[in-house]
Coordinates of C-alpha atoms and ligand atoms in Angstrom, one line a residue:
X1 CA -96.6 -114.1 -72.8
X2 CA -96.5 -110.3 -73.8
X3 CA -94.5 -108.4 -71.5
X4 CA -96.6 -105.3 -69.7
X5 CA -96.0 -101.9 -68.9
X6 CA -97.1 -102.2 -65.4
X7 CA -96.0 -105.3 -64.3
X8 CA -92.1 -105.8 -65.8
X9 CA -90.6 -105.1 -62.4
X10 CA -92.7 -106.4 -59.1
X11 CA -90.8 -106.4 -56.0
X12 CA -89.7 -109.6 -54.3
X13 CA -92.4 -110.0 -51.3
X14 CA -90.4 -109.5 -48.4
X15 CA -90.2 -112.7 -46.0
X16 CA -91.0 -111.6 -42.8
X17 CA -93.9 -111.3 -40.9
X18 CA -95.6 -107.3 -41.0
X19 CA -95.6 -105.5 -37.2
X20 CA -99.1 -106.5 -37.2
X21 CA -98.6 -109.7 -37.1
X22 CA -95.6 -110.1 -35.0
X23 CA -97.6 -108.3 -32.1
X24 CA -100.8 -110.3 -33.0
X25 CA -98.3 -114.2 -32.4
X26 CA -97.2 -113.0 -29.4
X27 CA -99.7 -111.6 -27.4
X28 CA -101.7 -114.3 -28.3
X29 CA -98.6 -116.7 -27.1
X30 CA -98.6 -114.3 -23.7
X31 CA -102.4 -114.9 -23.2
X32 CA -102.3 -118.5 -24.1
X33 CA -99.8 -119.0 -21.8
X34 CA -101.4 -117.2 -18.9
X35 CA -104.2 -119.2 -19.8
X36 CA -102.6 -122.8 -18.9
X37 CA -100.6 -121.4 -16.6
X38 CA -103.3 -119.8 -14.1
X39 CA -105.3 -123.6 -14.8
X40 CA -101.8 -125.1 -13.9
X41 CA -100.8 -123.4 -11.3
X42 CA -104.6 -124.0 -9.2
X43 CA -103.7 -127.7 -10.3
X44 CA -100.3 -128.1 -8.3
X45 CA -102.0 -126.1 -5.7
X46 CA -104.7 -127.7 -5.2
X47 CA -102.2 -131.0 -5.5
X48 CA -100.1 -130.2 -2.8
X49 CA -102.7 -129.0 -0.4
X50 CA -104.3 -132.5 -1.0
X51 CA -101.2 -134.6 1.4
X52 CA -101.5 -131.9 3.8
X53 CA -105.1 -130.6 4.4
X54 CA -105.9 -130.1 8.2
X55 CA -108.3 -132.6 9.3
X56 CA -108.4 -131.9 12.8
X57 CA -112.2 -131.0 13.4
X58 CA -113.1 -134.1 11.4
X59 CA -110.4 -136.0 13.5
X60 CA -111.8 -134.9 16.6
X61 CA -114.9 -135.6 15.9
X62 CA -113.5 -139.5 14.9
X63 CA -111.4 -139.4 18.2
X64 CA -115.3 -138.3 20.0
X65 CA -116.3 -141.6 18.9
X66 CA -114.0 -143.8 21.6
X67 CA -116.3 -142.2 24.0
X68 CA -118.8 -144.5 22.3
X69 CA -116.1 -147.7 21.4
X70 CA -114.5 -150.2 23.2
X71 CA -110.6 -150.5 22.2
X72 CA -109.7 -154.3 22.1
X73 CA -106.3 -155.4 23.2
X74 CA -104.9 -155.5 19.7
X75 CA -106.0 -152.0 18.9
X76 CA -108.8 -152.5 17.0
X77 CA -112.1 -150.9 18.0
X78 CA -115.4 -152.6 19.0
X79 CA -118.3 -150.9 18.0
X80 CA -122.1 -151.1 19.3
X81 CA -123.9 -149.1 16.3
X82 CA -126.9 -148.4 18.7
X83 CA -124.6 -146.6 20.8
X84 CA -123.2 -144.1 18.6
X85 CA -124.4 -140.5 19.1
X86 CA -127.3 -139.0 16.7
X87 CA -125.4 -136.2 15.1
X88 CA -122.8 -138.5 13.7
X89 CA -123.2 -139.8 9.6
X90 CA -121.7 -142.8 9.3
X91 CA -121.9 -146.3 7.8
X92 CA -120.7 -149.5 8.9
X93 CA -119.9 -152.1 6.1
X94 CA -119.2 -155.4 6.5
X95 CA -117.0 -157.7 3.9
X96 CA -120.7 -159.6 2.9
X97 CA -121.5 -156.2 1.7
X98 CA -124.4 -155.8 4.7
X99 CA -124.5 -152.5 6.4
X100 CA -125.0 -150.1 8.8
X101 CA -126.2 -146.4 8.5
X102 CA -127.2 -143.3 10.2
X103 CA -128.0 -140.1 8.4
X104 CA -126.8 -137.4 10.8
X105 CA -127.3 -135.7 8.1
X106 CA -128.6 -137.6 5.0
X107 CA -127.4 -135.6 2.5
X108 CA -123.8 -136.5 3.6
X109 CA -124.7 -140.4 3.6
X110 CA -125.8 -140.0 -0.3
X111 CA -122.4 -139.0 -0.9
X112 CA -120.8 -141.9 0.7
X113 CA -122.9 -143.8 -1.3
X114 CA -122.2 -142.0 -4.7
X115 CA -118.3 -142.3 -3.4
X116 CA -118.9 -146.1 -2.6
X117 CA -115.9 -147.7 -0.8
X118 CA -112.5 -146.6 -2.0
X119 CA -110.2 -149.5 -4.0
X120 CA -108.3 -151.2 -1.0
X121 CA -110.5 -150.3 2.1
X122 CA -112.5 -153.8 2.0
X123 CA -108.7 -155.1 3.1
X124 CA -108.1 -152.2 5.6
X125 CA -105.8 -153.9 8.3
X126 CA -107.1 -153.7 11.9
X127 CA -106.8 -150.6 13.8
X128 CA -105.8 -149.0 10.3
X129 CA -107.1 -145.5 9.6
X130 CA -107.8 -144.1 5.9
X131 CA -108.5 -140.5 5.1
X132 CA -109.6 -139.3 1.5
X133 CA -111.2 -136.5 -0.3
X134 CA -113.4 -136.0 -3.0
X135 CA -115.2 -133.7 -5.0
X136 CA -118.6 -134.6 -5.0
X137 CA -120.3 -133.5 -8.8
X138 CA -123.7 -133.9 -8.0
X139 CA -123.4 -131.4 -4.8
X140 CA -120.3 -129.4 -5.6
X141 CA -119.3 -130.2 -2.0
X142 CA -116.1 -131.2 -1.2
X143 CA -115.9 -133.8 1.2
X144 CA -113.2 -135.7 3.8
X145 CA -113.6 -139.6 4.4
X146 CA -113.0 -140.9 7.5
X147 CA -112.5 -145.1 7.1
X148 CA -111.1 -147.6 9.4
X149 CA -111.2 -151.1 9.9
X150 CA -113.4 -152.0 13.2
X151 CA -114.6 -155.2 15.3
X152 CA -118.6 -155.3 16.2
X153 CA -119.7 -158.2 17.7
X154 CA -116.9 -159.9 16.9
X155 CA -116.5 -159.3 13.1
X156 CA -114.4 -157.1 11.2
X157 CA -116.1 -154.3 9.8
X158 CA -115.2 -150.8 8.0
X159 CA -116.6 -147.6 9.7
X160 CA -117.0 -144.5 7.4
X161 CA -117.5 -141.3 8.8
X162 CA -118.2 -138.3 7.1
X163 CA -117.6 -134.5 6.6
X164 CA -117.9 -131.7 4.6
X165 CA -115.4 -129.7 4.1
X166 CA -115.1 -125.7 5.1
X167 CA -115.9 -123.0 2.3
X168 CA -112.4 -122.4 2.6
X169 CA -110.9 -125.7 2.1
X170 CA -113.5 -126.5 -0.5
X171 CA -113.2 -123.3 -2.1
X172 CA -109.8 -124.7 -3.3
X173 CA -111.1 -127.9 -4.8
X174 CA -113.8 -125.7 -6.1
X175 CA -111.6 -123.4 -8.1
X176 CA -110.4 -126.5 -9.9
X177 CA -113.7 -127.9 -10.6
X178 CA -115.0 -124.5 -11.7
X179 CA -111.3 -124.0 -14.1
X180 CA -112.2 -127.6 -15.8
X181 CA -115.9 -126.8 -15.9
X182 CA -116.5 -123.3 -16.7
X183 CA -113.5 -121.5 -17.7
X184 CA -112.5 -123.7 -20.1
X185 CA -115.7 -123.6 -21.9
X186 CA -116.4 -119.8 -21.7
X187 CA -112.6 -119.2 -21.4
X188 CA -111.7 -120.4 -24.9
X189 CA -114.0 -118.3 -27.2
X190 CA -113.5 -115.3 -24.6
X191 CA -109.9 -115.9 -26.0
X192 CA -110.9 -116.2 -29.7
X193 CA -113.1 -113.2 -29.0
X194 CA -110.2 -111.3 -27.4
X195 CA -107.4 -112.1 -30.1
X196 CA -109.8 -111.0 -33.2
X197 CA -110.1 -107.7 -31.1
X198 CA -106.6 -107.2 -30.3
X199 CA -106.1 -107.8 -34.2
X200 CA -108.5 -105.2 -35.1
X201 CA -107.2 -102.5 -32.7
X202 CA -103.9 -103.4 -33.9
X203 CA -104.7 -103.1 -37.4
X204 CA -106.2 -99.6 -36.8
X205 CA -103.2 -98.7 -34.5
X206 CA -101.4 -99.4 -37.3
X207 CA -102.8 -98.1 -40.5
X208 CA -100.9 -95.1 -40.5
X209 CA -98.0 -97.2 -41.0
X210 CA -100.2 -98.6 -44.0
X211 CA -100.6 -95.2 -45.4
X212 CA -96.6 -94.8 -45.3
X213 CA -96.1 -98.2 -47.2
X214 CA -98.4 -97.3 -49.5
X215 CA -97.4 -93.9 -50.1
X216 CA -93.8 -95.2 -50.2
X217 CA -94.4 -97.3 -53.0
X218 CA -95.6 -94.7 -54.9
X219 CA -92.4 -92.8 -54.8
X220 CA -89.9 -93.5 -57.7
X221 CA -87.8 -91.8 -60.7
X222 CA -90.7 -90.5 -62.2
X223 CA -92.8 -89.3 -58.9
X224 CA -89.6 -87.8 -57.0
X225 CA -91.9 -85.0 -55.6
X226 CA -94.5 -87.3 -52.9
X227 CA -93.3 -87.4 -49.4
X228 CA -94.5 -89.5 -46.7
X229 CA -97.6 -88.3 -44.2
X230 CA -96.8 -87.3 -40.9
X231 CA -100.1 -87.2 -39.8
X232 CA -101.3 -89.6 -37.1
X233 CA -97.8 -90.9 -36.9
X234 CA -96.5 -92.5 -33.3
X235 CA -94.8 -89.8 -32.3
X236 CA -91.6 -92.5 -32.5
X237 CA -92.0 -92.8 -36.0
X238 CA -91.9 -88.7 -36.7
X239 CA -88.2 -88.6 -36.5
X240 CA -87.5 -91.3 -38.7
X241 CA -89.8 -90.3 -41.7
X242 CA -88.8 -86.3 -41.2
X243 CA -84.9 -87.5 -41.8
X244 CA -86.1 -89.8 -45.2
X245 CA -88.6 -87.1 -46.5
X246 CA -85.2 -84.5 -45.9
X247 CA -83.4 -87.6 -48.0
X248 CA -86.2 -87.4 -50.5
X249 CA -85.8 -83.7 -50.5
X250 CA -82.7 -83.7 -52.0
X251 CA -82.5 -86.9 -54.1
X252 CA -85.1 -85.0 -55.6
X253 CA -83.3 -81.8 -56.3
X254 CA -80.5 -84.6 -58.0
X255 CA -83.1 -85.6 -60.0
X256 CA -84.6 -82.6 -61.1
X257 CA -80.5 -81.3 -61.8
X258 CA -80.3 -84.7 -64.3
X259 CA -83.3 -83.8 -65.9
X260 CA -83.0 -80.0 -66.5
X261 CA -79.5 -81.0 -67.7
X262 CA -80.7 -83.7 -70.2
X263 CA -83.5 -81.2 -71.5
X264 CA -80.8 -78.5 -72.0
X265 CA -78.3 -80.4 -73.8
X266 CA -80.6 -81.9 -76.0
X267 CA -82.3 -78.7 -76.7
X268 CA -78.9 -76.8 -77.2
X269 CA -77.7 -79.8 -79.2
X270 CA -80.3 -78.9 -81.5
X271 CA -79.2 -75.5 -82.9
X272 CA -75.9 -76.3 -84.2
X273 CA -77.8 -79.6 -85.1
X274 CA -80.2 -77.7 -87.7
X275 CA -77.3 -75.0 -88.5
X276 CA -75.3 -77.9 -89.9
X277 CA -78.1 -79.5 -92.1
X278 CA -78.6 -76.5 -93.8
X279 CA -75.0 -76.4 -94.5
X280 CA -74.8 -79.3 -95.9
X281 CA -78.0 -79.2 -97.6
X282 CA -75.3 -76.3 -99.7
X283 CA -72.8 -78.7 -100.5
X284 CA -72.3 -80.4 -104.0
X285 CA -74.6 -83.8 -104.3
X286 CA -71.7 -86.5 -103.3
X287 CA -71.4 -90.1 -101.7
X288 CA -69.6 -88.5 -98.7
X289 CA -72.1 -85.6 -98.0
X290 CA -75.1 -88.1 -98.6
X291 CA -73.2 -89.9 -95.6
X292 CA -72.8 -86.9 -93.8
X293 CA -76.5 -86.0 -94.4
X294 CA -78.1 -89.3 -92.7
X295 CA -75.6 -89.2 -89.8
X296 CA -76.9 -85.5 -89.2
X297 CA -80.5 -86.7 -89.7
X298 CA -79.6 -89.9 -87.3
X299 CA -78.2 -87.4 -84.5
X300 CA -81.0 -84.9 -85.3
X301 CA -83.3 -88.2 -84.3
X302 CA -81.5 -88.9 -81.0
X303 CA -81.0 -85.6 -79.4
X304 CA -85.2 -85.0 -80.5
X305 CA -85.7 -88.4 -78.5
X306 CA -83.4 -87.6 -75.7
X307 CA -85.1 -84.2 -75.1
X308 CA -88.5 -86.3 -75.1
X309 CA -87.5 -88.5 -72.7
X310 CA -85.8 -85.6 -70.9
X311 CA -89.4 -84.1 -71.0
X312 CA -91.4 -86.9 -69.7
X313 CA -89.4 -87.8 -66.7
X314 CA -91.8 -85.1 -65.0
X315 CA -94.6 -85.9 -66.7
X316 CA -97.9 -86.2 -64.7
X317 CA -101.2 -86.7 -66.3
X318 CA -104.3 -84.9 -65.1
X319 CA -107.1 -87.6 -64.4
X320 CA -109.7 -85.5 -66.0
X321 CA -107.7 -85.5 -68.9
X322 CA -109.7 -87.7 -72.0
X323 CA -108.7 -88.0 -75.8
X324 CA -109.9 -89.8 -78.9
X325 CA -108.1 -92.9 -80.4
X326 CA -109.4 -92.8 -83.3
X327 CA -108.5 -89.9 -84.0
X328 CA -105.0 -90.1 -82.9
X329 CA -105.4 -92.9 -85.2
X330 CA -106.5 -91.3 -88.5
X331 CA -103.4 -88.5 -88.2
X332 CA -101.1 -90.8 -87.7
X333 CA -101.6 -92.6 -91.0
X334 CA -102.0 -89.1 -92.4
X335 CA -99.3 -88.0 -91.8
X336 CA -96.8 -91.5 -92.4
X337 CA -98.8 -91.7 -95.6
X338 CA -96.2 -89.7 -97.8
X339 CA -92.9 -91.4 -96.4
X340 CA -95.0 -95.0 -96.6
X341 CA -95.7 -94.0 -100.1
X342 CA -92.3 -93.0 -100.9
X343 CA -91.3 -96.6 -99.1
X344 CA -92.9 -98.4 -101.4
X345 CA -95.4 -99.5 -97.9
X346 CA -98.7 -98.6 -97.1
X347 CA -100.0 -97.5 -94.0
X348 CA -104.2 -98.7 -93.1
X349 CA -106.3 -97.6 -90.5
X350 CA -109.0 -99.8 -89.1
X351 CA -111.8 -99.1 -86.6
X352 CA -112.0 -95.5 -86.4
X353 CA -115.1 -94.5 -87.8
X354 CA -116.4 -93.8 -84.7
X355 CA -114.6 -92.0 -81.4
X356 CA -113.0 -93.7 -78.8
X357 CA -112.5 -91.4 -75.9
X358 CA -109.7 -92.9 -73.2
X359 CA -108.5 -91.2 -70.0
X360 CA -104.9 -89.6 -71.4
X361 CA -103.2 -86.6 -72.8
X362 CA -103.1 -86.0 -76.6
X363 CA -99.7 -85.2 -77.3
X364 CA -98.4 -88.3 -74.9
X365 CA -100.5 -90.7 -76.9
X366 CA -99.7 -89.8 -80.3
X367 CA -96.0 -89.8 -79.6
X368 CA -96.4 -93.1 -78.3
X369 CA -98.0 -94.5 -81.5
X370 CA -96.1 -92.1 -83.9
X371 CA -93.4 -94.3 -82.3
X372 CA -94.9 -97.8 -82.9
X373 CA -96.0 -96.7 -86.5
X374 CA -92.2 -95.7 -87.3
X375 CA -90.7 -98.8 -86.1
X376 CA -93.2 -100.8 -87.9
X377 CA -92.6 -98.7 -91.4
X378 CA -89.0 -99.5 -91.0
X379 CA -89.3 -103.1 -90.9
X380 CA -92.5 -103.7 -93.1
X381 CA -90.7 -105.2 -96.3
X382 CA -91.6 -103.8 -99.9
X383 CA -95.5 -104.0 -101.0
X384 CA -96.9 -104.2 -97.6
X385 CA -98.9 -102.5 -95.1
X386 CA -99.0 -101.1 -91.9
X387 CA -102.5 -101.3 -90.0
X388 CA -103.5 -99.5 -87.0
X389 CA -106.6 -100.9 -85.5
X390 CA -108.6 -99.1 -83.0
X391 CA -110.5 -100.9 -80.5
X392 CA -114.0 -99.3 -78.9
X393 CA -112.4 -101.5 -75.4
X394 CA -109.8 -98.5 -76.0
X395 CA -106.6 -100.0 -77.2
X396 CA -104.9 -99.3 -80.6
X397 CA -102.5 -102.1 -82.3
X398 CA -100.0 -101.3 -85.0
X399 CA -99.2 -104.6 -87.0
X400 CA -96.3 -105.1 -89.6
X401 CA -95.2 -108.0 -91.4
X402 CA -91.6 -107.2 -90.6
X403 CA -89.1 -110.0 -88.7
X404 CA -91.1 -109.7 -85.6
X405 CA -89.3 -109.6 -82.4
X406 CA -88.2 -113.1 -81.2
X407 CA -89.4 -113.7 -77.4
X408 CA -85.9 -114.2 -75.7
X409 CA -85.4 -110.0 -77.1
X410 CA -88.5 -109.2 -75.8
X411 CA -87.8 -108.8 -71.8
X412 CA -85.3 -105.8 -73.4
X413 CA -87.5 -104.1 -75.9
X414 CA -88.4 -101.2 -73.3
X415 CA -84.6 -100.5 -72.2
X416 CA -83.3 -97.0 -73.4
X417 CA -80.9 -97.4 -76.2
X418 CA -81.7 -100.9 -77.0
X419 CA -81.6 -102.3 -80.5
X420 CA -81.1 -106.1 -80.9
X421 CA -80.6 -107.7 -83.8
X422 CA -81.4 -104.9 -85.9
X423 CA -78.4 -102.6 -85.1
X424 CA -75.5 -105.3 -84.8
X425 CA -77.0 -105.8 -88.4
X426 CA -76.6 -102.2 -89.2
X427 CA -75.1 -99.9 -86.9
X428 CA -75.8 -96.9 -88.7
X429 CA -79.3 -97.7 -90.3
X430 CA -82.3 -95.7 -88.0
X431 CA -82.7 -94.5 -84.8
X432 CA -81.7 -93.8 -81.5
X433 CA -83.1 -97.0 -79.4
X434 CA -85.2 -94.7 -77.3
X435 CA -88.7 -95.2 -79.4
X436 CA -90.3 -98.2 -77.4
X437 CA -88.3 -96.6 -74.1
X438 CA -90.4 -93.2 -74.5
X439 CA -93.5 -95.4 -75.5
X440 CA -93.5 -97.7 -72.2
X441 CA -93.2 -94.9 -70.3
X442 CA -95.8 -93.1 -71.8
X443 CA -98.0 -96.2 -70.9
X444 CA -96.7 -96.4 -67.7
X445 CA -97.8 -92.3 -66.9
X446 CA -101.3 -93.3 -67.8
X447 CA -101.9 -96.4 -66.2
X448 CA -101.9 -98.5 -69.7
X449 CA -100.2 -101.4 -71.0
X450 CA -98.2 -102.0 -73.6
X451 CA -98.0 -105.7 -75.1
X452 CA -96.1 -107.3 -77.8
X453 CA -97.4 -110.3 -79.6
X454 CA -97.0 -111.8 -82.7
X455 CA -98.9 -110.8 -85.8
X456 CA -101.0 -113.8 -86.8
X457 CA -99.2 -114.3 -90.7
X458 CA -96.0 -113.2 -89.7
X459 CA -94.5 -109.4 -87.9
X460 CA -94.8 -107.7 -85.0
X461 CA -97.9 -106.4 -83.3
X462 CA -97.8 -103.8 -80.5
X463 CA -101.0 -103.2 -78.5
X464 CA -101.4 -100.1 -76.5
X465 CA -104.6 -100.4 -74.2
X466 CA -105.9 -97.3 -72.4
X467 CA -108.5 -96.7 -69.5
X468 CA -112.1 -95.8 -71.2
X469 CA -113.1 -92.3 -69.9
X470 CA -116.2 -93.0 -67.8
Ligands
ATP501 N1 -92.0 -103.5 -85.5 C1 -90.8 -104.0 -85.2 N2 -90.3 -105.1 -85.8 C2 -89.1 -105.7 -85.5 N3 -88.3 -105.2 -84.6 C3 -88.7 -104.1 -83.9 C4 -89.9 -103.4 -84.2 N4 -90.0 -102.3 -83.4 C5 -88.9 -102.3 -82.7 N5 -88.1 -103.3 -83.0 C6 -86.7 -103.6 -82.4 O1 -86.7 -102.9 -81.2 C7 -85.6 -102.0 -81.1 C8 -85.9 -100.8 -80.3 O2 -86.9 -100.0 -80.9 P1 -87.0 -98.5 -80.6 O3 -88.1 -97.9 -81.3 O4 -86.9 -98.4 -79.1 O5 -85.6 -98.0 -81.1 P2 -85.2 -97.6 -82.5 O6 -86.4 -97.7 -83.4 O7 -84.0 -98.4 -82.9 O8 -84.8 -96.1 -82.3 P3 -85.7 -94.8 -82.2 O9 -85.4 -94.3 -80.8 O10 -85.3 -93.8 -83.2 O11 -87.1 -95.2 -82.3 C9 -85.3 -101.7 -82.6 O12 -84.0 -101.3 -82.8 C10 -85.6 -103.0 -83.2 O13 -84.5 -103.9 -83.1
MG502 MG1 -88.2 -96.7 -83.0

C-alpha cells in the first residue's frame, strides 16, 4: 500500500475508558444497586415481620369463640356450628371434604376458598392451632388464618376463621406485592430512561473537555502557536490548562528560536556559498576544480533546501487560497525542459489543457512538484521520459522509468536527509535528502496526500492529490 501524508503516524488509542464513561458505569452500578437493594431490603422486612406479626385481635376474637365451645377433656374443642355468633366468617371442614360455612362477611369466605386448606392442616393434631398469612391477588388484601383441629358431634373437624389484616400490617405485604408488580415493570425503563439522560447531561457536561482534546490534537511542531480554550472550563480544570498553555508558551518560543536559527544559517550560508562559485567559476578548467565546482553546487542545494524547510515550519495556508494544477503543471516541464534536454530525457505533460483549480498556495505546490520532477529526472535512464499527468479529481503524478523505490524503503522516503540505496551507491552524486521531506510536508500543510506506487512498465510514480476548490 502507498504510504500517505496524513496518516503515517496515528496515535495508539489509548486503553482506558474516557471520563464519560467511567461516570456513566458507575452511576448506573449505584442506581442498579439501589434498585435491588430497596426491593431486597422490603423482602427481609417483610420476612421477618412474617414469624412475628401480632395477632392478638384475631386471637381474641378465636379465644371469643370458647364462649360458644365446649372444651373436651383432652383439649380439643366441641363445636355446635348453629351456635356460633353471626359476625364470625368461618368454615368448618371435615376430612370427607363436607363443610360448614358462614359468611360474616362473604367476601372474607371467598378468600378462604381461593386459599383452600393449607398442605398439612387435613392432619392438624387435636387441640393444635395453625396461623398463616397470605396475600390475596384477586383482592390485594392481606389476610391471617386462623385453623385448628376441632370435635363436632363427635368427629374431628378443622375450623378456619378468618381476618383481614390492618392497613398497617397489610401495607407491608403490600409494598412487596406492589415492588414485584409495579416497580419492576415501570421501574426498569424508568432506569433505562434515567441512564440515557444521565449520559446526555454528562456528555454535555463534558464537551468542553471535548473541545480541549480536540484542540489538543491539533497542536504539534508545525502549529506551535494554538492554545487550549478556557472557556466553559470547570473551574478545576482552569489551573491545570493555564500551567500547559504557559508550557506551550514557551516550547513555542524554543521552537520559533530553532527555526529563526535554521533560516539564518542557511540564508547566511548562502553568501559566501555564491561568493565561492564565482571564484571558482575564475579558476583554470581542471579535474580538481570540476570537483570543487559540484561539491559547491551540492552544498548550494542543501543550504537552499534547509532554508525551505526552515521556511515552512511556520507555514500556514489560508483556506481561501485556490491555484491551478495545470498550470503548475505546464511550468514545471518548461522550465526542466533544457536540463532534460541536455540529459538526454524528456520531460511530457498530460492533462492540462484545461484548469484544475485546488484549494492551496502557488509557490507551496510548485515546490512540491519541482521536487518530484527533479528526483524523477535524476533517475530516468537515457532516452526516456518524464510525464506529469494532471487529474481534473485534482491530483498531479510524475512518473519515471527509473529503479523505482522498493516497498521495505518506502516507510522512510519522507524522513529529512534520507537517501537509500541511491547514496550508499554514490555518496557525492545529488542532493541533500530533504526533497520528498519538504514535499510531504507541503502535503501535509494543505490537507493532501502524497502516495507512492509503482509505475505500471517499470519506475516510480508519485501522486500528489489536492482538495478541489468548491
Ligand atoms: N523517482 C525516484 N526514483 C527512485 N528513487 C527515488 C526517486 N525519488 C526519490 N528517490 C529516493 O528517495 C531519496 C530521497 O529523495 P529526496 O528527494 O528526499 O532527496 P534527494 O533527492 O536525495 O535530495 P534533495 O533534497 O536534493 O531532493 C533519494 O535519495 C532516492 O534514493
Ligand atoms: Mg530530491
Amino acid at each position: 500500500m502507498a504510504p500517505q501524508a496524513q496518516s503515517r503516524h496515528a496515535a495508539p488509542r489509548p486503553r482506558s475508558a474516557s471520563l464519560q464513561a467511567r461516570l456513566a458505569v458507575r452511576l448506573l452500578a449505584v442506581f442498579v444497586f439501589a434498585f435491588f437493594a430497596s426491593g431486597l431490603a422490603t423482602f427481609l422486612i417483610s420476612q421477618a415481620d412474617d414469624t412475628e406479626i401480632p395477632d392478638e385481635s384475631l386471637l381474641r376474637n378465636f379465644e371469643s369463640l370458647r364462649d360458644y365451645v365446649r372444651e373436651e377433656s383432652d383439649g380439643v374443642w366441641s363445636v355446635d356450628p348453629a351456635q356460633l355468633p353471626a359476625i364470625v366468617s368461618f368454615v368448618l371442614r371435615w376430612p370427607d371434604g363436607s363443610e360448614i360455612r358462614r359468611a360474616g362477611d362473604a367476601a372474607m369466605l371467598s378468600a378462604i376458598d381461593r386459599r383452600g386448606v393449607p398442605d398439612g392442616l387435613a392432619n392438624l393434631p387435636p387441640g393444635a392451632t395453625n396461623m398463616s398469612w397470605w396475600l390475596d391477588p384477586a383482592s390485594k388484601n392481606s389476610y391471617y388464618l386462623i385453623s385448628r383441629a376441632v370435635r363436632i358431634e363427635g368427629r374431628r373437624a378443622i375450623l378456619q376463621v378468618i381476618q383481614v389484616l390492618t392497613p398497617t400490617d397489610s401495607g407491608l405485604y403490600a409494598l412487596v406485592d406492589e415492588w414485584l408488580g409495579e416497580f419492576v415493570p415501570v421501574g426498569i425503563p424508568l432506569l433505562i430512561v434515567l441512564v440515557a439522560a444521565l449520559t446526555l447531561s454528562l456528555r454535555s457536561a463534558l464537551r468542553p473537555l471535548e473541545n480541549l482534546r480536540r484542540r489538543a490534537a491539533r497542536i504539534g511542531p508545525h502549529q506551535t502557536s494554538l492554545r487550549l480554550p478556557l472557556n466553559d472550563l470547570p473551574t478545576e480544570l482552569q489551573q491545570p490548562v493555564l500551567a500547559i498553555n504557559s508550557a506551550l508558551d514557551r516550547l513555542d518560543r524554543g521552537f520559533q528560536a530553532q527555526r529563526a536559527f535554521l533560516a539564518d544559517a542557511a540564508h547566511e550560508l548562502r553568501t559566501p556559498l555564491t561568493i565561492l562559485a564565482a571564484h571558482l567559476d575564475t579558476l583554470p578548467r581542471q579535474v580538481a576544480t570540476d570537483t570543487l565546482k559540484s561539491d559547491v553546487a551540492r552544498m548550494t542545494r542543501l543550504v537552499n533546501q534547509l532554508l525551505l524547510v526552515a521556511q515552512l515550519q511556520s507555514m500556514t495556508v489560508d483556506p481561501k487560497e485556490t491555484t491551478d494544477l495545470s498550470e503548475i503543471a505546464v511550468d514545471l516541464a518548461a522550465l526542466f525542459a533544457p536540463l532534460a534536454i541536455r540529459l538526454h530525457r524528456d520531460v511530457g505533460v498530460s492533462g492540462a489543457e484545461q484548469p484544475v483549480i485546488v484549494r492551496g498556495n502557488k509557490d507551496a505546490i510548485h515546490q512540491a512538484l519541482r521536487n518530484l520532477v527533479e528526483n524523477a529526472l535524476r533517475f530516468t535512464p537515457e532516452g526516456t521520459e518524464v510525464e506529469i499527468a494532471v487529474d481534473p479529481a485534482g491530483s498531479v503524478t510524475v512518473a519515471d522509468r527509473g529503479p523505482g523505490i522498493p516497498p521495505q524503503e518506502r516507510h522512510r522516503l519522507f524522513e529529512r536527509f534520507w537517501q537509500g540505496e541511491y547514496k550508499k551507491r554514490d555518496s557525492r552524486a545529488g542532493g541533500a535528502g530533504l526533497g520528498l521531506a519538504i514535499a510531504h510536508r507541503i502535503a501535509e500543510t494543505h490537507q493532501a496526500r502524497l502516495e507512492i506506487d509503482d509505475n505500471p512498465g517499470g519506475g516510480a510514480k508519485f501522486t500528489l492529490s489536492l482538495p478541489l476548490a468548491a
